[in-house]
PDB file of C-alpha atoms in Angstrom:
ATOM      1  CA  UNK M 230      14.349  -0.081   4.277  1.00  0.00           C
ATOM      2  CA  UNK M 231      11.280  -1.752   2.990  1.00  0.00           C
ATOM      3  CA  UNK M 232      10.887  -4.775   1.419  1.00  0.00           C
ATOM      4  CA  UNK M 233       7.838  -5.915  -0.727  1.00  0.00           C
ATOM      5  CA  UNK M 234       6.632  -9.080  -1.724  1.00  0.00           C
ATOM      6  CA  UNK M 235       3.208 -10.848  -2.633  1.00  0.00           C
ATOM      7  CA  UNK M 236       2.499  -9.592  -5.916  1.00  0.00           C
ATOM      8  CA  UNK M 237       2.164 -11.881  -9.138  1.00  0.00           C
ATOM      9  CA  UNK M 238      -0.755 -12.772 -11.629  1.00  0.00           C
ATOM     10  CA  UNK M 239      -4.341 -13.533 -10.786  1.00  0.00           C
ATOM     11  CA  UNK M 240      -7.701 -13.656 -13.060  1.00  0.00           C
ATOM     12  CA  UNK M 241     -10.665 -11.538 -11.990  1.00  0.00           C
ATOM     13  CA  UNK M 242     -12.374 -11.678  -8.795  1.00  0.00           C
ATOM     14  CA  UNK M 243      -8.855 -13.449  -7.812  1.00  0.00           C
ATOM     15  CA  UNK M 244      -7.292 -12.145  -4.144  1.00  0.00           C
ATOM     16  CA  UNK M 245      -3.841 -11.513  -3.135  1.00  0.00           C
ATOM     17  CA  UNK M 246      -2.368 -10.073  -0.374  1.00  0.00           C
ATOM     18  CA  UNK M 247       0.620  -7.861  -0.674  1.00  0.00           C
ATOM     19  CA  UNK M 248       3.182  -7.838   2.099  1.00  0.00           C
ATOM     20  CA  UNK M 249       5.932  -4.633   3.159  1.00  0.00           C
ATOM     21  CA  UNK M 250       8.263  -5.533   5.954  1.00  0.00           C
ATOM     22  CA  UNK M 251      10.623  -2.978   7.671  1.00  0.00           C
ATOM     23  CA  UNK M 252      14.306  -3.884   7.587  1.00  0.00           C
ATOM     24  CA  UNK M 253      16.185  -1.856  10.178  1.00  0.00           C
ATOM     25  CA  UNK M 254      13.775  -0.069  11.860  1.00  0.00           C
ATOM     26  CA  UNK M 255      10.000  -0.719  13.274  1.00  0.00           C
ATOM     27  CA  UNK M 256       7.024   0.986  11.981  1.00  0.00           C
ATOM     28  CA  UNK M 257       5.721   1.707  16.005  1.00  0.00           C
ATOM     29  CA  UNK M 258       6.331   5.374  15.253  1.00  0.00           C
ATOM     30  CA  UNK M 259       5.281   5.234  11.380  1.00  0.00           C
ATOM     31  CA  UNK M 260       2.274   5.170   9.163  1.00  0.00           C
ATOM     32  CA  UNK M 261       2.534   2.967   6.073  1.00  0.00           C
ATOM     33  CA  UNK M 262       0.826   3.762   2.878  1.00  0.00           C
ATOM     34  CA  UNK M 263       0.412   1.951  -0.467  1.00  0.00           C
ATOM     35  CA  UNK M 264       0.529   3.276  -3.894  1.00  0.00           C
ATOM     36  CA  UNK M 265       0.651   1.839  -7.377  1.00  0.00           C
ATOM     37  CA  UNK M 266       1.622   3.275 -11.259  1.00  0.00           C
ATOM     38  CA  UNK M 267       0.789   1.889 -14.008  1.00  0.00           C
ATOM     39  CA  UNK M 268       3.980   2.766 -16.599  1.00  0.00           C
ATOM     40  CA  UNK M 269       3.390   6.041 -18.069  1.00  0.00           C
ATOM     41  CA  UNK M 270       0.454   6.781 -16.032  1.00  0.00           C
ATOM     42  CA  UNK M 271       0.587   8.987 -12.266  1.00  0.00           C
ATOM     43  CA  UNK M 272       1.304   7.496  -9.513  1.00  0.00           C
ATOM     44  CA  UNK M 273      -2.109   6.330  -7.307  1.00  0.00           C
ATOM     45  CA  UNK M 274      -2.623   6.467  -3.665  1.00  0.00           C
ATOM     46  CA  UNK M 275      -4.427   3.359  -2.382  1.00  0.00           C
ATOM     47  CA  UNK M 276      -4.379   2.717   1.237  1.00  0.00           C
ATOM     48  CA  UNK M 277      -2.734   3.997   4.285  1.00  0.00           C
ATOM     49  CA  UNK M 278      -2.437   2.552   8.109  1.00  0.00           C
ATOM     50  CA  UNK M 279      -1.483   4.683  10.994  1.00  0.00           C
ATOM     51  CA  UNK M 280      -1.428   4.243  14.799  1.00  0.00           C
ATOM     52  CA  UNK M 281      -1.008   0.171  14.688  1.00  0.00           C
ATOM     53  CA  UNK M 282      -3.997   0.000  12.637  1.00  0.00           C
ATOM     54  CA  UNK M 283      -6.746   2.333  14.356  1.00  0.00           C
ATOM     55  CA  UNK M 284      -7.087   4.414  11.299  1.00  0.00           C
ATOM     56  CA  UNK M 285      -7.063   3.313   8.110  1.00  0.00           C
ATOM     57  CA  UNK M 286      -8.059   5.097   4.502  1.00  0.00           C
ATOM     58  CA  UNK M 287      -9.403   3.629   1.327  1.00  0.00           C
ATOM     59  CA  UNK M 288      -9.068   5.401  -1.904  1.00  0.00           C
ATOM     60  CA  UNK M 289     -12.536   4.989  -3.494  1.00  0.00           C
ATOM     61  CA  UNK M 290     -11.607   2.599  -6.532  1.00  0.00           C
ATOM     62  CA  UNK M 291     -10.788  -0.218  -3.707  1.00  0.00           C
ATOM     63  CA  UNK M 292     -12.816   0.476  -0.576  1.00  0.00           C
ATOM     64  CA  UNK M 293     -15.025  -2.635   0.160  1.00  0.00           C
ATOM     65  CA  UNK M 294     -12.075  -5.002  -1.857  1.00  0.00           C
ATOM     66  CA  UNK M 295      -9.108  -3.892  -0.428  1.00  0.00           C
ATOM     67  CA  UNK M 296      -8.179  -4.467   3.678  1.00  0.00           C
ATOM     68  CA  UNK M 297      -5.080  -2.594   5.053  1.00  0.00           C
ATOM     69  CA  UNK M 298      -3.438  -4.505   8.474  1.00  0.00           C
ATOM     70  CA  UNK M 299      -0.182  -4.189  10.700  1.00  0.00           C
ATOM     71  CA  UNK M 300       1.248  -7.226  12.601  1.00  0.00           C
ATOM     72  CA  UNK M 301       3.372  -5.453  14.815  1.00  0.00           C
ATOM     73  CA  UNK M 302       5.760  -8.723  15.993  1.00  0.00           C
ATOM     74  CA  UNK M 303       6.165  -9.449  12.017  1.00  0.00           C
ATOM     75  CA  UNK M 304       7.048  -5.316  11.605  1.00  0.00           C
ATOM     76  CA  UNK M 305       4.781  -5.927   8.402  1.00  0.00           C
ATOM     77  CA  UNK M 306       1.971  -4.085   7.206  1.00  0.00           C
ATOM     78  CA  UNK M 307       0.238  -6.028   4.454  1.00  0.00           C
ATOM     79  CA  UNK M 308      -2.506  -5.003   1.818  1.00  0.00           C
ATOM     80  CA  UNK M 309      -5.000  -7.814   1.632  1.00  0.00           C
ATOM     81  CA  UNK M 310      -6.982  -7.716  -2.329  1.00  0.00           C
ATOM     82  CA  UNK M 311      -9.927  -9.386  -3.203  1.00  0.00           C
ATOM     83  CA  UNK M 312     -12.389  -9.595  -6.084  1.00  0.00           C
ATOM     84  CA  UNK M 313      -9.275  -7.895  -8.207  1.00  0.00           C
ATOM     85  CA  UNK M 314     -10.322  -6.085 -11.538  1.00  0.00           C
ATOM     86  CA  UNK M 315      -7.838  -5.548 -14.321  1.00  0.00           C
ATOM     87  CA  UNK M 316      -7.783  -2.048 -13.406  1.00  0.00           C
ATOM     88  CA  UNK M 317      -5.557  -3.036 -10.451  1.00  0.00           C
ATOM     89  CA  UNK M 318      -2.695  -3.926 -12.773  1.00  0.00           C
ATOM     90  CA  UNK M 319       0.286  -2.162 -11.504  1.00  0.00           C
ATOM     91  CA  UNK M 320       3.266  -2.249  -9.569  1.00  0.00           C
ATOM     92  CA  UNK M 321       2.577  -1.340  -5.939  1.00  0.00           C
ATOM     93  CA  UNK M 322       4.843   0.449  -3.355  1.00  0.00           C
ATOM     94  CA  UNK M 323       4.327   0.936   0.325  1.00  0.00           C
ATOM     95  CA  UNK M 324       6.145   3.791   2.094  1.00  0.00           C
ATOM     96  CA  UNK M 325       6.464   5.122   5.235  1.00  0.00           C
ATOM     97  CA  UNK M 326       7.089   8.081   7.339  1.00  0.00           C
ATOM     98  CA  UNK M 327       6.752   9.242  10.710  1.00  0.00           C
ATOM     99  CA  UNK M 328       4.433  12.276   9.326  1.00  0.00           C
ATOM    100  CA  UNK M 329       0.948  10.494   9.379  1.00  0.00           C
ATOM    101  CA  UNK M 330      -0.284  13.740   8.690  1.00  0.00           C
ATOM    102  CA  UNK M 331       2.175  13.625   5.319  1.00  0.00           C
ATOM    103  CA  UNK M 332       1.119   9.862   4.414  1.00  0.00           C
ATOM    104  CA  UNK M 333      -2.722  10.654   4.503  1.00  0.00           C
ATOM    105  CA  UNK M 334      -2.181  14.085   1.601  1.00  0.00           C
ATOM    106  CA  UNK M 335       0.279  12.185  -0.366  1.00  0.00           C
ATOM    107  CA  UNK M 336      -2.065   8.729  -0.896  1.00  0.00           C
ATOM    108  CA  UNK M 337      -5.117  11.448  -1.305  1.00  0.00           C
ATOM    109  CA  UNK M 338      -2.755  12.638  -4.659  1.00  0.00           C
ATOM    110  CA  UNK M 339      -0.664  15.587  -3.157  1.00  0.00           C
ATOM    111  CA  UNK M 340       2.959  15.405  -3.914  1.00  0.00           C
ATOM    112  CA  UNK M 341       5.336  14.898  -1.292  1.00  0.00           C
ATOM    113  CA  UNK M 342       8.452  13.515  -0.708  1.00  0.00           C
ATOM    114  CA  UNK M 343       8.305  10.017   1.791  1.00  0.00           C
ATOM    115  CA  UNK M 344      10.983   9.162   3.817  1.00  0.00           C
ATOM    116  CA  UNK M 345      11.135   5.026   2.922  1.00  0.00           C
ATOM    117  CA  UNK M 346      10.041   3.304  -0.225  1.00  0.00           C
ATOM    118  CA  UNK M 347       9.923  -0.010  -0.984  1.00  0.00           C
ATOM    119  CA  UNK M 348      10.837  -1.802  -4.591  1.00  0.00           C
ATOM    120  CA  UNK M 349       7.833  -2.244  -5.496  1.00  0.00           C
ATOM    121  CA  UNK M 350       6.170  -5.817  -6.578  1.00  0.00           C
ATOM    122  CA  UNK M 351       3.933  -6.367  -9.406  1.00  0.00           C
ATOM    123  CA  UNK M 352       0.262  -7.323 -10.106  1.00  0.00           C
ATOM    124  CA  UNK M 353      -1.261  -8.376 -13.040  1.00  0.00           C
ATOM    125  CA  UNK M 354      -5.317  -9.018 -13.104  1.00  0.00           C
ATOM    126  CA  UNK M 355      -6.300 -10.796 -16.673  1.00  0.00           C
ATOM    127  CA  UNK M 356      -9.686 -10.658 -17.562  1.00  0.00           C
TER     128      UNK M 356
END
């Protein structure tokens, strides 16, 4: 399973760094991606890592703010935020596959089902 944690409340241009550790398993043969949803709203595609971090993907809303990394001996892939806007309230989940291919449609907005998914943690931005 996955297991999320980092989230909380920050004011604008705040950072936080989001981390989603693999319980079980280790994500050598897995890409990771991150999402968040907003309650009522779709859910987003943010960021995805695949091949122990040589490729990574930015959805345009947090490319330049937003750093995707892997520390394979801590099995955790972690979503570092900076200068964070209130738009980036939400709750974010990471989720894996094995299907990088399958990651990279589903974070670009194409449904499909994931094979792990974490809890989710929250983060609030105040203005």
């Amino acid at each position: 399973r996955l297991i999320e944690s980092g989230g909380g409340s920050v004011q604008a241009g705040g950072s936080l760094t989001l981390s989603c550790a693999a319980s079980g398993f280790t994500f050598d043969d897995y890409a990771v991606g991150w999402f968040r949803q907003v309650p009522g709203k779709k859910r987003e595609g943010v960021s995805y890592i695949r091949g122990s971090g040589t490729y990574t993907f930015y959805t345009e809303s947090v490319r330049g703010r937003f750093t995707i990394s892997s520390d394979n001996v801590k099995n955790t892939v972690y979503l570092h935020m900076k200068n964070l806007k209130p738009e980036d309230t939400a709750v974010y989940y990471c989720a894996a596959d094995s299907r990088p291919g399958l990651i990279a449609t589903v974070v670009a907005g194409t449904e499909g089902h994931l094979a792990l998914w974490g809890q989710g943690t929250p983060v609030t931005v105040s203005s």
